[in-house]
């Protein structure tokens, strides 16, 4: 009897010990699952739970709570592959932020991103000051191991209850603010309702764009704006995209092109406009015997796609149109994004007689000397320079220089956005070659173009 009792107690103790070990293991495992292995910070899931609790409490306490996303800038990518360096750097950065906001720092799903809860915020300007402190702390130079690089960051912040009432909402809004400021390279932080409105509108437009493409580019059409020489002879016309959306009505290209670029849909749209504009040009050539060129805008991601050149050549072949009648317009930024690949493609295009235009010249990087070494044919001087060409001495000087240097490099110059006769006269005097603008004609649909310019 006594023996049985003894062995029961033994068994009980053994089970108890096993249970404790199991409990410890569970705690360890939970801790592992809930913390980031690099920084040791709690992860996003934990933050979401805490934030939900804090928002609940704030309903009675009235506390204002900030939520922020801190994303390290691109310098971080340089050390990302050196694992040890990266670990130390992330750890140090986390410590610096914790000095300002306490333990409320979490690791995001991305290794270059932290999430922050900022307690007891007085108002937006208080939150802004905290963000400035955080950014300043992150920016402070590091001792080894990263003394050779100064790291920066962007921060997006949203405030409860001002900007959002739920955890999901506050997170989305901070993300929107981060995206906007990162893109504008601005060191500002706080979400505004205006940003949210534009963001949600863009999502709607993107969705509508997808639907319209699925329905065979429903609502898309092309308008053509003529470009003349000094004697009024039609030399080129620019194809410009128009979209009358079923849901939103007419949406200007300045609104939908960036969205199409971001979502990659510009590739389909770009192919469509180039083919159709060239087909129309071919018909005009055949019907009228007049010979002039077509110029088409090309976005960076179009030219960067591997089969761009091939696609253009196939299109020309299928229409039996000579390359000498096709021009493509790129911005300076497009060329600079991936100069080696782009220059190679431009050379191939030029071998078939296609001419390369630089659009909006003067608004980008603008190194005329560098441009001189590139395979280009035409510079389009940006409208802002043309606008106050006659009254603004420095703009007149700029246009003078552009035209003089263009002659040197054998570039043709086009003045875009010419609206007044005096501008035209002045530009003629300084040696500009071609002109486009409302003074001569707005963009016209194909039938109007035929009626006004080809008959
Ligand atoms: P952009 O290439 O600089 O095109 C010139 C813009 O200036 C056109 O606006 C044109 O209608 C307008 N414009 C022409 N003359 C005048 C003038 O005398 N005064 C004023 N105020 N404006 C004038 P649009 O058609 O709204 O196009 C805006 C931008 O959208 C274009 O700027 C271009 O960057 C982009 N875009 C249009 N179509 C396409 C396309 O098929 N593909 C790509 N990638 N971008 C396009
Ligand atoms: Ca253009």
Short mmCIF file of C-alpha atoms and ligand atoms in Angstrom, two decimals:
data_model
loop_
_atom_site.label_atom_id
_atom_site.label_comp_id
_atom_site.label_asym_id
_atom_site.label_seq_id
_atom_site.Cartn_x
_atom_site.Cartn_y
_atom_site.Cartn_z
CA UNK A 1 0.00 0.00 0.00
CA UNK A 2 2.73 2.37 1.09
CA UNK A 3 4.71 1.40 -1.98
CA UNK A 4 1.82 2.24 -4.27
CA UNK A 5 1.44 5.63 -2.61
CA UNK A 6 5.12 6.27 -2.99
CA UNK A 7 5.14 5.39 -6.67
CA UNK A 8 2.01 7.54 -7.23
CA UNK A 9 3.79 10.50 -5.63
CA UNK A 10 6.86 9.80 -7.78
CA UNK A 11 4.71 9.64 -10.86
CA UNK A 12 2.98 12.84 -9.84
CA UNK A 13 6.29 14.63 -9.29
CA UNK A 14 7.61 13.34 -12.59
CA UNK A 15 4.50 14.60 -14.38
CA UNK A 16 4.74 17.93 -12.57
CA UNK A 17 8.36 18.36 -13.62
CA UNK A 18 7.54 17.38 -17.17
CA UNK A 19 4.68 19.82 -17.11
CA UNK A 20 6.91 22.65 -15.88
CA UNK A 21 9.49 21.85 -18.52
CA UNK A 22 6.70 21.81 -21.08
CA UNK A 23 5.37 25.11 -19.75
CA UNK A 24 8.84 26.66 -19.95
CA UNK A 25 9.22 25.34 -23.46
CA UNK A 26 5.86 26.80 -24.44
CA UNK A 27 6.87 30.17 -22.99
CA UNK A 28 10.20 29.99 -24.83
CA UNK A 29 8.52 28.98 -28.04
CA UNK A 30 5.95 31.75 -27.72
CA UNK A 31 8.67 34.23 -27.09
CA UNK A 32 10.54 33.01 -30.17
CA UNK A 33 7.42 33.20 -32.26
CA UNK A 34 6.54 36.65 -31.01
CA UNK A 35 9.94 38.31 -31.33
CA UNK A 36 12.15 39.12 -34.25
CA UNK A 37 15.37 37.07 -34.26
CA UNK A 38 17.52 40.01 -35.40
CA UNK A 39 16.37 42.82 -33.17
CA UNK A 40 14.59 40.90 -30.43
CA UNK A 41 11.67 43.28 -30.86
CA UNK A 42 8.09 42.05 -30.57
CA UNK A 43 6.48 41.55 -33.95
CA UNK A 44 3.53 43.09 -35.72
CA UNK A 45 0.93 40.64 -34.35
CA UNK A 46 1.74 41.70 -30.80
CA UNK A 47 1.54 45.34 -31.75
CA UNK A 48 -1.90 44.85 -33.28
CA UNK A 49 -3.18 43.23 -30.08
CA UNK A 50 -1.74 45.99 -27.88
CA UNK A 51 -3.01 48.74 -30.11
CA UNK A 52 -6.53 47.29 -30.04
CA UNK A 53 -6.43 47.21 -26.21
CA UNK A 54 -5.09 50.76 -26.02
CA UNK A 55 -7.77 52.07 -28.36
CA UNK A 56 -10.40 50.36 -26.23
CA UNK A 57 -9.03 51.98 -23.05
CA UNK A 58 -8.75 55.33 -24.79
CA UNK A 59 -12.50 55.32 -25.34
CA UNK A 60 -12.83 56.19 -21.63
CA UNK A 61 -9.47 57.84 -20.90
CA UNK A 62 -9.52 60.07 -24.00
CA UNK A 63 -5.83 59.40 -24.63
CA UNK A 64 -4.55 60.31 -28.10
CA UNK A 65 -2.34 57.56 -29.52
CA UNK A 66 0.03 57.84 -32.43
CA UNK A 67 0.94 54.93 -34.67
CA UNK A 68 4.02 55.20 -36.88
CA UNK A 69 5.99 53.28 -39.46
CA UNK A 70 9.70 54.00 -39.71
CA UNK A 71 11.38 52.82 -42.91
CA UNK A 72 15.14 52.99 -43.27
CA UNK A 73 16.38 54.63 -46.44
CA UNK A 74 18.11 52.93 -49.33
CA UNK A 75 21.57 53.08 -47.67
CA UNK A 76 20.33 50.23 -45.56
CA UNK A 77 20.30 48.00 -48.65
CA UNK A 78 24.08 48.46 -48.85
CA UNK A 79 24.74 46.63 -45.60
CA UNK A 80 21.80 44.25 -45.74
CA UNK A 81 23.97 41.49 -47.12
CA UNK A 82 26.54 41.76 -44.36
CA UNK A 83 24.48 39.93 -41.78
CA UNK A 84 26.46 40.82 -38.66
CA UNK A 85 26.77 44.46 -39.54
CA UNK A 86 23.07 44.57 -40.29
CA UNK A 87 22.13 42.98 -36.97
CA UNK A 88 24.21 45.43 -34.95
CA UNK A 89 22.95 48.37 -36.95
CA UNK A 90 19.29 47.39 -36.56
CA UNK A 91 19.77 46.77 -32.87
CA UNK A 92 21.45 50.14 -32.32
CA UNK A 93 18.77 51.92 -34.30
CA UNK A 94 16.05 50.22 -32.27
CA UNK A 95 17.73 51.30 -29.03
CA UNK A 96 17.86 54.91 -30.16
CA UNK A 97 14.17 54.93 -31.01
CA UNK A 98 13.33 53.23 -27.71
CA UNK A 99 15.12 56.04 -25.87
CA UNK A 100 12.42 58.34 -27.24
CA UNK A 101 9.26 56.24 -27.27
CA UNK A 102 10.01 53.63 -24.60
CA UNK A 103 9.30 49.96 -25.16
CA UNK A 104 6.58 50.59 -27.70
CA UNK A 105 8.73 49.62 -30.65
CA UNK A 106 7.99 46.61 -32.84
CA UNK A 107 9.49 44.88 -35.81
CA UNK A 108 7.53 45.09 -39.04
CA UNK A 109 7.31 42.20 -41.52
CA UNK A 110 10.12 43.90 -43.46
CA UNK A 111 13.59 43.94 -41.95
CA UNK A 112 14.09 47.62 -42.84
CA UNK A 113 10.95 48.76 -41.07
CA UNK A 114 9.92 49.41 -37.46
CA UNK A 115 6.45 50.04 -36.09
CA UNK A 116 5.84 52.46 -33.25
CA UNK A 117 3.13 53.23 -30.75
CA UNK A 118 3.41 56.73 -29.39
CA UNK A 119 1.46 57.22 -26.16
CA UNK A 120 -0.08 60.33 -24.65
CA UNK A 121 0.15 62.56 -27.70
CA UNK A 122 -1.08 66.11 -27.05
CA UNK A 123 -1.81 67.10 -30.64
CA UNK A 124 -0.44 66.83 -34.19
CA UNK A 125 2.40 69.28 -33.63
CA UNK A 126 3.49 67.33 -30.54
CA UNK A 127 3.50 64.16 -32.65
CA UNK A 128 5.48 65.96 -35.36
CA UNK A 129 8.12 67.02 -32.81
CA UNK A 130 8.48 63.43 -31.58
CA UNK A 131 8.92 62.25 -35.16
CA UNK A 132 11.62 64.87 -35.73
CA UNK A 133 13.46 63.63 -32.65
CA UNK A 134 13.21 60.03 -33.84
CA UNK A 135 14.47 60.90 -37.29
CA UNK A 136 17.33 62.91 -35.80
CA UNK A 137 18.30 59.97 -33.61
CA UNK A 138 18.28 57.50 -36.51
CA UNK A 139 20.34 59.87 -38.63
CA UNK A 140 23.07 60.35 -36.01
CA UNK A 141 26.30 58.81 -37.36
CA UNK A 142 27.10 55.35 -36.09
CA UNK A 143 30.33 54.25 -34.53
CA UNK A 144 31.73 51.18 -36.19
CA UNK A 145 30.45 48.98 -37.76
CA UNK A 146 28.72 51.48 -40.00
CA UNK A 147 30.77 54.63 -39.58
CA UNK A 148 31.19 54.97 -43.35
CA UNK A 149 27.48 55.50 -43.98
CA UNK A 150 24.90 57.85 -42.53
CA UNK A 151 21.50 56.23 -42.43
CA UNK A 152 18.29 58.09 -42.84
CA UNK A 153 14.67 57.11 -42.71
CA UNK A 154 11.16 58.08 -43.62
CA UNK A 155 8.35 58.07 -41.10
CA UNK A 156 4.60 57.91 -41.66
CA UNK A 157 2.28 58.68 -38.74
CA UNK A 158 -1.43 58.61 -38.04
CA UNK A 159 -3.17 59.69 -34.88
CA UNK A 160 -6.02 58.01 -33.00
CA UNK A 161 -8.79 59.16 -32.85
CA UNK A 162 -8.18 62.10 -35.26
CA UNK A 163 -7.18 60.13 -38.35
CA UNK A 164 -8.56 56.69 -37.66
CA UNK A 165 -10.81 54.79 -35.27
CA UNK A 166 -9.59 51.24 -35.77
CA UNK A 167 -6.24 49.45 -35.78
CA UNK A 168 -6.50 48.58 -39.48
CA UNK A 169 -7.39 52.16 -40.37
CA UNK A 170 -4.57 53.72 -38.36
CA UNK A 171 -2.08 51.32 -39.95
CA UNK A 172 -3.28 51.98 -43.49
CA UNK A 173 -3.21 55.74 -42.96
CA UNK A 174 0.32 55.72 -41.57
CA UNK A 175 1.35 53.63 -44.58
CA UNK A 176 -0.30 56.16 -46.94
CA UNK A 177 1.58 59.04 -45.26
CA UNK A 178 4.85 57.12 -45.45
CA UNK A 179 4.32 56.34 -49.15
CA UNK A 180 3.51 59.96 -50.01
CA UNK A 181 6.45 61.49 -48.12
CA UNK A 182 8.87 58.85 -49.32
CA UNK A 183 7.88 59.45 -52.93
CA UNK A 184 8.14 63.24 -52.54
CA UNK A 185 11.39 62.77 -50.60
CA UNK A 186 9.95 65.08 -47.99
CA UNK A 187 10.87 64.86 -44.36
CA UNK A 188 7.39 65.31 -43.05
CA UNK A 189 5.41 62.68 -41.26
CA UNK A 190 1.74 63.08 -40.54
CA UNK A 191 -1.21 61.73 -42.51
CA UNK A 192 -3.75 64.17 -43.88
CA UNK A 193 -7.32 63.37 -44.99
CA UNK A 194 -6.44 64.84 -48.40
CA UNK A 195 -3.80 62.15 -48.84
CA UNK A 196 -6.29 59.48 -47.93
CA UNK A 197 -8.79 60.81 -50.44
CA UNK A 198 -6.25 60.78 -53.29
CA UNK A 199 -5.07 57.32 -52.29
CA UNK A 200 -8.55 55.81 -52.28
CA UNK A 201 -9.44 57.57 -55.52
CA UNK A 202 -6.28 56.15 -57.10
CA UNK A 203 -7.28 52.66 -56.01
CA UNK A 204 -10.71 53.18 -57.61
CA UNK A 205 -9.10 54.47 -60.80
CA UNK A 206 -6.69 51.55 -60.88
CA UNK A 207 -9.54 49.13 -60.51
CA UNK A 208 -11.54 50.89 -63.23
CA UNK A 209 -8.45 50.87 -65.46
CA UNK A 210 -8.18 47.11 -65.02
CA UNK A 211 -11.86 46.66 -65.89
CA UNK A 212 -11.58 48.93 -68.93
CA UNK A 213 -8.57 46.97 -70.23
CA UNK A 214 -10.41 43.69 -69.64
CA UNK A 215 -13.29 45.08 -71.69
CA UNK A 216 -10.95 45.75 -74.63
CA UNK A 217 -9.66 49.21 -73.67
CA UNK A 218 -13.15 50.53 -73.32
CA UNK A 219 -13.33 54.34 -73.41
CA UNK A 220 -9.76 54.86 -74.66
CA UNK A 221 -9.03 56.93 -77.72
CA UNK A 222 -6.23 58.95 -79.22
CA UNK A 223 -5.92 62.65 -80.02
CA UNK A 224 -3.25 64.15 -82.25
CA UNK A 225 -1.52 67.49 -81.83
CA UNK A 226 0.36 68.87 -84.85
CA UNK A 227 3.93 70.19 -84.72
CA UNK A 228 4.96 72.73 -87.36
CA UNK A 229 8.19 74.23 -88.63
CA UNK A 230 8.94 77.96 -89.03
CA UNK A 231 7.04 78.09 -92.32
CA UNK A 232 3.91 76.42 -90.97
CA UNK A 233 4.63 73.06 -92.61
CA UNK A 234 3.28 70.02 -90.75
CA UNK A 235 6.32 67.99 -89.65
CA UNK A 236 5.06 65.76 -86.85
CA UNK A 237 2.07 65.02 -84.72
CA UNK A 238 2.07 63.87 -81.12
CA UNK A 239 -0.30 61.06 -80.14
CA UNK A 240 -1.88 61.70 -76.75
CA UNK A 241 -4.03 59.28 -74.83
CA UNK A 242 -7.57 60.06 -73.70
CA UNK A 243 -9.78 58.02 -71.41
CA UNK A 244 -13.52 58.48 -70.96
CA UNK A 245 -14.14 56.05 -68.17
CA UNK A 246 -17.58 54.46 -67.83
CA UNK A 247 -17.54 55.12 -64.09
CA UNK A 248 -15.71 58.44 -63.62
CA UNK A 249 -16.13 60.20 -66.96
CA UNK A 250 -13.10 61.81 -68.58
CA UNK A 251 -9.90 61.33 -66.58
CA UNK A 252 -6.87 63.39 -67.68
CA UNK A 253 -3.65 61.52 -68.59
CA UNK A 254 -1.78 63.38 -65.86
CA UNK A 255 -4.02 61.45 -63.43
CA UNK A 256 -4.28 57.99 -64.98
CA UNK A 257 -0.81 57.60 -66.57
CA UNK A 258 1.06 57.55 -63.21
CA UNK A 259 -1.46 54.97 -61.94
CA UNK A 260 -1.02 52.90 -65.10
CA UNK A 261 2.75 53.14 -64.66
CA UNK A 262 2.64 52.04 -61.05
CA UNK A 263 0.43 49.05 -61.81
CA UNK A 264 2.37 48.08 -64.94
CA UNK A 265 -0.70 48.52 -67.14
CA UNK A 266 1.07 51.24 -69.12
CA UNK A 267 2.73 48.44 -71.09
CA UNK A 268 -0.58 47.37 -72.64
CA UNK A 269 -1.73 50.96 -73.08
CA UNK A 270 1.61 52.01 -74.58
CA UNK A 271 1.59 49.20 -77.11
CA UNK A 272 -1.99 50.02 -78.00
CA UNK A 273 -1.38 53.75 -78.63
CA UNK A 274 1.80 53.17 -80.61
CA UNK A 275 0.19 50.61 -82.91
CA UNK A 276 -2.99 52.59 -83.46
CA UNK A 277 -1.27 55.97 -83.92
CA UNK A 278 1.09 54.44 -86.49
CA UNK A 279 -1.77 52.71 -88.26
CA UNK A 280 -3.61 56.02 -88.53
CA UNK A 281 -0.45 57.72 -89.78
CA UNK A 282 -0.01 55.06 -92.44
CA UNK A 283 -3.60 55.62 -93.59
CA UNK A 284 -3.03 59.38 -93.73
CA UNK A 285 0.15 58.89 -95.77
CA UNK A 286 -1.65 56.59 -98.19
CA UNK A 287 -4.74 58.78 -98.51
CA UNK A 288 -3.08 62.20 -98.82
CA UNK A 289 0.41 61.59 -100.18
CA UNK A 290 1.65 63.95 -97.42
CA UNK A 291 4.61 62.69 -95.43
CA UNK A 292 5.01 63.64 -91.79
CA UNK A 293 5.96 61.78 -88.62
CA UNK A 294 4.18 60.48 -85.53
CA UNK A 295 5.59 60.99 -82.06
CA UNK A 296 4.54 58.77 -79.16
CA UNK A 297 5.25 59.12 -75.42
CA UNK A 298 7.03 56.15 -73.88
CA UNK A 299 7.16 55.51 -70.12
CA UNK A 300 10.24 54.18 -68.31
CA UNK A 301 8.80 50.76 -67.63
CA UNK A 302 7.84 50.36 -71.28
CA UNK A 303 11.34 50.90 -72.55
CA UNK A 304 12.76 48.81 -69.72
CA UNK A 305 10.66 45.80 -70.69
CA UNK A 306 12.94 43.29 -72.44
CA UNK A 307 10.92 42.95 -75.66
CA UNK A 308 10.29 46.66 -76.25
CA UNK A 309 12.52 47.09 -79.31
CA UNK A 310 11.35 43.84 -80.86
CA UNK A 311 7.72 44.88 -80.35
CA UNK A 312 8.29 48.23 -82.09
CA UNK A 313 10.00 46.56 -85.07
CA UNK A 314 7.23 43.98 -85.41
CA UNK A 315 4.65 46.74 -85.30
CA UNK A 316 6.43 48.70 -88.07
CA UNK A 317 6.77 45.55 -90.18
CA UNK A 318 3.13 44.61 -89.80
CA UNK A 319 2.07 48.11 -90.94
CA UNK A 320 4.77 48.38 -93.59
CA UNK A 321 5.68 51.77 -92.14
CA UNK A 322 9.24 53.07 -92.38
CA UNK A 323 10.96 53.74 -89.02
CA UNK A 324 11.85 57.27 -90.18
CA UNK A 325 8.24 58.31 -89.51
CA UNK A 326 8.22 57.16 -85.91
CA UNK A 327 9.54 59.25 -83.01
CA UNK A 328 9.52 58.26 -79.40
CA UNK A 329 9.42 60.73 -76.52
CA UNK A 330 11.25 59.95 -73.32
CA UNK A 331 11.95 62.15 -70.34
CA UNK A 332 15.49 62.72 -69.11
CA UNK A 333 14.61 60.74 -66.01
CA UNK A 334 13.69 57.72 -68.13
CA UNK A 335 17.13 57.68 -69.75
CA UNK A 336 18.91 58.15 -66.42
CA UNK A 337 17.03 55.35 -64.65
CA UNK A 338 18.93 52.63 -66.46
CA UNK A 339 21.30 54.43 -68.85
CA UNK A 340 23.22 51.41 -70.16
CA UNK A 341 20.22 49.34 -71.12
CA UNK A 342 18.29 52.34 -72.43
CA UNK A 343 21.16 53.66 -74.56
CA UNK A 344 21.60 50.24 -76.11
CA UNK A 345 17.92 50.13 -77.00
CA UNK A 346 17.95 53.68 -78.35
CA UNK A 347 20.83 52.76 -80.64
CA UNK A 348 18.89 49.78 -81.98
CA UNK A 349 15.81 51.94 -82.58
CA UNK A 350 17.85 54.60 -84.36
CA UNK A 351 19.35 51.99 -86.68
CA UNK A 352 15.83 51.62 -88.10
CA UNK A 353 15.54 55.39 -88.52
CA UNK A 354 13.36 55.96 -85.45
CA UNK A 355 14.05 59.34 -83.87
CA UNK A 356 14.45 59.87 -80.15
CA UNK A 357 12.97 62.97 -78.49
CA UNK A 358 13.67 64.21 -75.01
CA UNK A 359 10.36 65.45 -73.60
CA UNK A 360 9.93 68.30 -71.09
CA UNK A 361 13.59 69.18 -71.42
CA UNK A 362 14.86 71.40 -68.63
CA UNK A 363 12.70 69.98 -65.85
CA UNK A 364 14.87 66.96 -65.04
CA UNK A 365 18.56 66.31 -64.50
CA UNK A 366 19.42 68.52 -67.45
CA UNK A 367 23.03 67.97 -68.19
CA UNK A 368 23.29 69.29 -71.72
CA UNK A 369 26.88 68.13 -72.05
CA UNK A 370 25.91 64.61 -71.03
CA UNK A 371 22.90 64.62 -73.35
CA UNK A 372 25.27 65.50 -76.19
CA UNK A 373 26.88 62.10 -75.84
CA UNK A 374 23.56 60.21 -76.00
CA UNK A 375 21.84 58.81 -79.10
CA UNK A 376 19.18 61.54 -79.35
CA UNK A 377 17.65 63.57 -82.14
CA UNK A 378 15.24 66.13 -80.73
CA UNK A 379 14.86 68.20 -77.55
CA UNK A 380 11.43 69.41 -76.56
CA UNK A 381 11.83 72.50 -74.42
CA UNK A 382 9.47 72.27 -71.45
CA UNK A 383 6.42 74.53 -71.36
CA UNK A 384 7.38 76.43 -68.17
CA UNK A 385 10.40 77.92 -69.99
CA UNK A 386 8.29 78.82 -73.00
CA UNK A 387 5.60 80.38 -70.77
CA UNK A 388 7.57 83.36 -69.53
CA UNK A 389 10.26 83.29 -72.15
CA UNK A 390 9.61 86.89 -73.11
CA UNK A 391 9.47 88.39 -69.62
CA UNK A 392 11.90 86.26 -67.67
CA UNK A 393 15.51 87.04 -68.54
CA UNK A 394 16.91 83.87 -67.05
CA UNK A 395 14.48 81.67 -69.00
CA UNK A 396 15.37 83.52 -72.19
CA UNK A 397 19.00 82.85 -71.42
CA UNK A 398 18.27 79.16 -70.81
CA UNK A 399 16.41 78.80 -74.10
CA UNK A 400 19.23 80.59 -75.91
CA UNK A 401 21.76 78.18 -74.45
CA UNK A 402 19.64 75.11 -75.15
CA UNK A 403 19.18 76.08 -78.78
CA UNK A 404 22.85 77.00 -79.30
CA UNK A 405 24.05 73.74 -77.76
CA UNK A 406 21.44 71.75 -79.69
CA UNK A 407 22.85 73.12 -82.96
CA UNK A 408 26.26 71.92 -81.79
CA UNK A 409 25.00 68.42 -81.15
CA UNK A 410 22.80 68.36 -84.26
CA UNK A 411 19.63 68.15 -82.20
CA UNK A 412 16.39 69.62 -83.47
CA UNK A 413 14.51 71.75 -80.94
CA UNK A 414 10.76 71.79 -80.40
CA UNK A 415 9.07 74.46 -78.30
CA UNK A 416 6.05 72.93 -76.57
CA UNK A 417 3.03 74.71 -75.18
CA UNK A 418 3.33 77.81 -77.39
CA UNK A 419 0.20 79.83 -76.77
CA UNK A 420 0.91 83.36 -77.99
CA UNK A 421 2.13 84.88 -81.24
CA UNK A 422 4.89 86.88 -79.46
CA UNK A 423 6.34 83.69 -78.03
CA UNK A 424 6.43 82.16 -81.50
CA UNK A 425 8.13 85.25 -82.96
CA UNK A 426 10.69 85.36 -80.15
CA UNK A 427 11.47 81.65 -80.42
CA UNK A 428 11.89 81.95 -84.16
CA UNK A 429 14.43 84.70 -83.60
CA UNK A 430 16.56 82.58 -81.27
CA UNK A 431 16.66 79.74 -83.80
CA UNK A 432 14.07 77.24 -82.57
CA UNK A 433 13.06 74.76 -85.29
CA UNK A 434 9.64 73.30 -84.46
CA UNK A 435 6.54 74.44 -82.57
CA UNK A 436 3.63 72.79 -80.80
CA UNK A 437 0.91 74.48 -78.82
CA UNK A 438 -2.57 75.90 -78.61
CA UNK A 439 -1.50 78.88 -80.76
CA UNK A 440 -1.39 76.49 -83.72
CA UNK A 441 -3.79 73.75 -82.68
CA UNK A 442 -5.03 71.85 -79.63
CA UNK A 443 -4.91 68.05 -79.75
CA UNK A 444 -7.59 66.87 -82.22
CA UNK A 445 -9.31 63.57 -82.78
CA UNK A 446 -8.47 61.73 -86.01
CA UNK A 447 -11.44 63.07 -87.97
CA UNK A 448 -10.83 66.70 -86.90
CA UNK A 449 -7.15 66.31 -87.70
CA UNK A 450 -8.00 65.13 -91.22
CA UNK A 451 -10.54 67.94 -91.71
CA UNK A 452 -8.33 70.74 -90.42
CA UNK A 453 -4.87 69.72 -91.49
CA UNK A 454 -4.93 67.18 -94.25
CA UNK A 455 -7.67 68.37 -96.62
P1 LIG B 1 3.38 65.92 -72.48
O1 LIG B 1 3.99 64.77 -73.21
O2 LIG B 1 4.27 67.01 -72.04
O3 LIG B 1 2.24 66.41 -73.44
C1 LIG B 1 1.94 67.74 -73.68
C2 LIG B 1 0.73 68.15 -72.92
O4 LIG B 1 0.58 69.56 -73.04
C3 LIG B 1 -0.56 67.55 -73.45
O5 LIG B 1 -1.40 67.36 -72.33
C4 LIG B 1 -1.09 68.64 -74.35
O6 LIG B 1 -2.46 68.57 -74.53
C5 LIG B 1 -0.69 69.87 -73.56
N1 LIG B 1 -0.52 71.04 -74.41
C6 LIG B 1 -0.10 71.12 -75.69
N2 LIG B 1 -0.05 72.38 -76.11
C7 LIG B 1 -0.41 73.15 -75.05
C8 LIG B 1 -0.53 74.57 -74.86
O7 LIG B 1 -0.27 75.39 -75.74
N3 LIG B 1 -0.93 74.97 -73.61
C9 LIG B 1 -1.22 74.09 -72.62
N4 LIG B 1 -1.61 74.57 -71.44
N5 LIG B 1 -1.09 72.76 -72.78
C10 LIG B 1 -0.69 72.30 -73.98
P2 LIG B 1 -2.12 66.00 -72.07
O8 LIG B 1 -2.62 65.43 -73.36
O9 LIG B 1 -3.09 66.24 -70.98
O10 LIG B 1 -0.97 65.05 -71.57
C11 LIG B 1 -0.36 65.24 -70.33
C12 LIG B 1 0.77 64.28 -70.15
O11 LIG B 1 0.31 62.93 -70.08
C13 LIG B 1 1.73 64.28 -71.33
O12 LIG B 1 2.58 65.37 -71.20
C14 LIG B 1 2.39 62.95 -71.16
O13 LIG B 1 3.42 63.03 -70.20
C15 LIG B 1 1.29 62.08 -70.60
N6 LIG B 1 0.73 61.29 -71.69
C16 LIG B 1 -0.27 61.55 -72.55
N7 LIG B 1 -0.46 60.53 -73.40
C17 LIG B 1 0.45 59.57 -73.09
C18 LIG B 1 0.78 58.27 -73.61
O14 LIG B 1 0.22 57.77 -74.57
N8 LIG B 1 1.79 57.59 -72.98
C19 LIG B 1 2.48 58.11 -71.94
N9 LIG B 1 3.46 57.39 -71.40
N10 LIG B 1 2.21 59.33 -71.44
C20 LIG B 1 1.21 60.06 -72.00
CA1 LIG B 2 5.18 64.47 -74.88
#
